[in-house]
């Protein structure tokens, strides 16, 4: 099986920064797209940023210019650097990875999710 473990969340003041990390482990053959999603209280889950295996990135308009997604393929890890945080960034952040596995004589591609990490932006 594959698991994604997130870290780096916490409480930060408006204008501050946080760096989230998400490391995938398990029977991984290849990781294609990776991304970050978030869900704020009373709101639907939304895409924050994605990065392909080749390094192409996409960002939600609300975070463009403030957040940076990156990945370290050697470590099977995706990062989200969040700068100039705003109160509206408060949410539980989930990482996602589209993972190719080879097991039980089967090649599979499946989306795995991290456990979520709380980011709270408040004075």
PDB file of C-alpha atoms in Angstrom:
ATOM      1  CA  UNK A   1       0.000   0.000   0.000  1.00  0.00           C
ATOM      2  CA  UNK A   2       0.898   3.652  -0.343  1.00  0.00           C
ATOM      3  CA  UNK A   3       0.576   6.280   2.302  1.00  0.00           C
ATOM      4  CA  UNK A   4       1.077  10.024   2.274  1.00  0.00           C
ATOM      5  CA  UNK A   5       2.220  11.731   5.446  1.00  0.00           C
ATOM      6  CA  UNK A   6       1.852  15.474   5.761  1.00  0.00           C
ATOM      7  CA  UNK A   7       3.659  17.875   8.019  1.00  0.00           C
ATOM      8  CA  UNK A   8       4.272  21.565   8.450  1.00  0.00           C
ATOM      9  CA  UNK A   9       0.879  22.925   9.349  1.00  0.00           C
ATOM     10  CA  UNK A  10       0.255  25.183  12.275  1.00  0.00           C
ATOM     11  CA  UNK A  11      -0.752  28.609  13.457  1.00  0.00           C
ATOM     12  CA  UNK A  12       0.688  31.649  11.750  1.00  0.00           C
ATOM     13  CA  UNK A  13      -0.076  35.346  11.747  1.00  0.00           C
ATOM     14  CA  UNK A  14      -1.368  37.089   8.645  1.00  0.00           C
ATOM     15  CA  UNK A  15       1.500  37.834   6.329  1.00  0.00           C
ATOM     16  CA  UNK A  16       3.507  34.935   7.648  1.00  0.00           C
ATOM     17  CA  UNK A  17       4.731  31.835   5.914  1.00  0.00           C
ATOM     18  CA  UNK A  18       4.474  28.099   6.260  1.00  0.00           C
ATOM     19  CA  UNK A  19       5.950  25.238   4.329  1.00  0.00           C
ATOM     20  CA  UNK A  20       3.960  22.050   4.031  1.00  0.00           C
ATOM     21  CA  UNK A  21       5.520  18.737   3.167  1.00  0.00           C
ATOM     22  CA  UNK A  22       3.964  15.502   2.035  1.00  0.00           C
ATOM     23  CA  UNK A  23       6.008  12.353   1.676  1.00  0.00           C
ATOM     24  CA  UNK A  24       4.737   9.285  -0.099  1.00  0.00           C
ATOM     25  CA  UNK A  25       5.958   5.861   0.861  1.00  0.00           C
ATOM     26  CA  UNK A  26       5.163   2.284   0.024  1.00  0.00           C
ATOM     27  CA  UNK A  27       5.153   0.243  -3.136  1.00  0.00           C
ATOM     28  CA  UNK A  28       5.653   3.139  -5.507  1.00  0.00           C
ATOM     29  CA  UNK A  29       6.705   2.631  -9.070  1.00  0.00           C
ATOM     30  CA  UNK A  30       6.090   6.164 -10.236  1.00  0.00           C
ATOM     31  CA  UNK A  31       4.236   9.241  -9.098  1.00  0.00           C
ATOM     32  CA  UNK A  32       2.561  11.296 -11.756  1.00  0.00           C
ATOM     33  CA  UNK A  33       0.696  14.428 -10.724  1.00  0.00           C
ATOM     34  CA  UNK A  34       0.883  15.652  -7.161  1.00  0.00           C
ATOM     35  CA  UNK A  35      -1.144  18.393  -5.634  1.00  0.00           C
ATOM     36  CA  UNK A  36      -2.508  20.206  -2.656  1.00  0.00           C
ATOM     37  CA  UNK A  37      -6.148  20.736  -1.824  1.00  0.00           C
ATOM     38  CA  UNK A  38      -7.772  22.505   1.065  1.00  0.00           C
ATOM     39  CA  UNK A  39     -11.098  22.634   2.790  1.00  0.00           C
ATOM     40  CA  UNK A  40     -12.132  25.504   5.004  1.00  0.00           C
ATOM     41  CA  UNK A  41     -14.986  25.304   7.495  1.00  0.00           C
ATOM     42  CA  UNK A  42     -18.287  25.540   5.706  1.00  0.00           C
ATOM     43  CA  UNK A  43     -16.688  25.400   2.275  1.00  0.00           C
ATOM     44  CA  UNK A  44     -16.118  22.742  -0.320  1.00  0.00           C
ATOM     45  CA  UNK A  45     -12.739  21.247  -0.958  1.00  0.00           C
ATOM     46  CA  UNK A  46     -10.799  23.218  -3.509  1.00  0.00           C
ATOM     47  CA  UNK A  47      -7.679  22.691  -5.507  1.00  0.00           C
ATOM     48  CA  UNK A  48      -4.751  24.809  -4.410  1.00  0.00           C
ATOM     49  CA  UNK A  49      -1.895  23.762  -6.647  1.00  0.00           C
ATOM     50  CA  UNK A  50      -0.668  20.867  -8.735  1.00  0.00           C
ATOM     51  CA  UNK A  51       2.647  19.828 -10.157  1.00  0.00           C
ATOM     52  CA  UNK A  52       3.246  17.207 -12.812  1.00  0.00           C
ATOM     53  CA  UNK A  53       6.047  14.709 -12.838  1.00  0.00           C
ATOM     54  CA  UNK A  54       7.799  16.970 -15.309  1.00  0.00           C
ATOM     55  CA  UNK A  55       7.523  19.983 -13.045  1.00  0.00           C
ATOM     56  CA  UNK A  56       4.688  21.889 -14.676  1.00  0.00           C
ATOM     57  CA  UNK A  57       2.627  23.747 -12.104  1.00  0.00           C
ATOM     58  CA  UNK A  58      -0.851  25.160 -11.821  1.00  0.00           C
ATOM     59  CA  UNK A  59      -2.308  27.321  -9.095  1.00  0.00           C
ATOM     60  CA  UNK A  60      -5.678  28.477  -7.982  1.00  0.00           C
ATOM     61  CA  UNK A  61      -6.141  32.165  -8.656  1.00  0.00           C
ATOM     62  CA  UNK A  62      -6.527  32.831  -4.960  1.00  0.00           C
ATOM     63  CA  UNK A  63      -2.994  31.659  -4.193  1.00  0.00           C
ATOM     64  CA  UNK A  64      -1.161  32.540  -7.376  1.00  0.00           C
ATOM     65  CA  UNK A  65       1.878  34.628  -6.628  1.00  0.00           C
ATOM     66  CA  UNK A  66       1.877  33.673  -2.959  1.00  0.00           C
ATOM     67  CA  UNK A  67       2.164  29.880  -2.923  1.00  0.00           C
ATOM     68  CA  UNK A  68       4.775  27.723  -4.583  1.00  0.00           C
ATOM     69  CA  UNK A  69       4.423  24.014  -5.162  1.00  0.00           C
ATOM     70  CA  UNK A  70       7.473  21.879  -5.752  1.00  0.00           C
ATOM     71  CA  UNK A  71       8.494  18.259  -5.590  1.00  0.00           C
ATOM     72  CA  UNK A  72      11.504  16.118  -4.927  1.00  0.00           C
ATOM     73  CA  UNK A  73      11.070  12.983  -6.966  1.00  0.00           C
ATOM     74  CA  UNK A  74      13.983  11.250  -5.287  1.00  0.00           C
ATOM     75  CA  UNK A  75      12.174  11.611  -1.969  1.00  0.00           C
ATOM     76  CA  UNK A  76       8.648  11.143  -3.320  1.00  0.00           C
ATOM     77  CA  UNK A  77       7.786  14.381  -1.612  1.00  0.00           C
ATOM     78  CA  UNK A  78       5.719  17.382  -2.584  1.00  0.00           C
ATOM     79  CA  UNK A  79       5.993  20.749  -0.881  1.00  0.00           C
ATOM     80  CA  UNK A  80       3.827  23.797  -0.633  1.00  0.00           C
ATOM     81  CA  UNK A  81       5.509  27.017   0.346  1.00  0.00           C
ATOM     82  CA  UNK A  82       2.883  29.476   1.484  1.00  0.00           C
ATOM     83  CA  UNK A  83       3.910  33.099   1.723  1.00  0.00           C
ATOM     84  CA  UNK A  84       1.922  36.166   2.693  1.00  0.00           C
ATOM     85  CA  UNK A  85      -0.728  34.054   4.305  1.00  0.00           C
ATOM     86  CA  UNK A  86      -4.191  35.480   4.720  1.00  0.00           C
ATOM     87  CA  UNK A  87      -7.005  34.581   7.047  1.00  0.00           C
ATOM     88  CA  UNK A  88      -8.918  33.091   4.143  1.00  0.00           C
ATOM     89  CA  UNK A  89      -6.120  30.564   3.714  1.00  0.00           C
ATOM     90  CA  UNK A  90      -7.212  28.924   6.948  1.00  0.00           C
ATOM     91  CA  UNK A  91      -8.170  25.369   6.105  1.00  0.00           C
ATOM     92  CA  UNK A  92      -7.217  21.765   6.370  1.00  0.00           C
ATOM     93  CA  UNK A  93      -4.715  21.076   3.626  1.00  0.00           C
ATOM     94  CA  UNK A  94      -4.584  17.695   1.952  1.00  0.00           C
ATOM     95  CA  UNK A  95      -1.904  16.439  -0.359  1.00  0.00           C
ATOM     96  CA  UNK A  96      -2.680  14.177  -3.253  1.00  0.00           C
ATOM     97  CA  UNK A  97      -0.541  11.944  -5.392  1.00  0.00           C
ATOM     98  CA  UNK A  98      -1.409   9.921  -8.442  1.00  0.00           C
ATOM     99  CA  UNK A  99       0.698   6.846  -7.896  1.00  0.00           C
ATOM    100  CA  UNK A 100       1.503   3.976 -10.192  1.00  0.00           C
ATOM    101  CA  UNK A 101       2.086   0.742  -8.346  1.00  0.00           C
ATOM    102  CA  UNK A 102       3.058  -2.716  -9.467  1.00  0.00           C
ATOM    103  CA  UNK A 103       1.790  -5.401  -7.170  1.00  0.00           C
ATOM    104  CA  UNK A 104      -0.026  -8.693  -7.350  1.00  0.00           C
ATOM    105  CA  UNK A 105       0.767  -8.972 -11.048  1.00  0.00           C
ATOM    106  CA  UNK A 106      -1.098  -5.753 -11.671  1.00  0.00           C
ATOM    107  CA  UNK A 107      -0.110  -2.270 -12.742  1.00  0.00           C
ATOM    108  CA  UNK A 108      -2.395   0.240 -11.102  1.00  0.00           C
ATOM    109  CA  UNK A 109      -2.789   3.996 -11.014  1.00  0.00           C
ATOM    110  CA  UNK A 110      -4.609   5.459  -8.074  1.00  0.00           C
ATOM    111  CA  UNK A 111      -5.023   8.734  -6.244  1.00  0.00           C
ATOM    112  CA  UNK A 112      -3.782   8.680  -2.673  1.00  0.00           C
ATOM    113  CA  UNK A 113      -4.498  11.309  -0.068  1.00  0.00           C
ATOM    114  CA  UNK A 114      -2.713  12.555   2.980  1.00  0.00           C
ATOM    115  CA  UNK A 115      -4.322  12.754   6.373  1.00  0.00           C
ATOM    116  CA  UNK A 116      -4.680  16.516   6.264  1.00  0.00           C
ATOM    117  CA  UNK A 117      -2.834  19.195   8.163  1.00  0.00           C
ATOM    118  CA  UNK A 118      -4.419  22.236   9.744  1.00  0.00           C
ATOM    119  CA  UNK A 119      -3.286  25.678   8.684  1.00  0.00           C
ATOM    120  CA  UNK A 120      -4.663  28.504  10.761  1.00  0.00           C
ATOM    121  CA  UNK A 121      -3.928  32.116   9.899  1.00  0.00           C
ATOM    122  CA  UNK A 122      -4.903  34.400  12.732  1.00  0.00           C
ATOM    123  CA  UNK A 123      -3.643  37.245  14.856  1.00  0.00           C
TER     124      UNK A 123
END
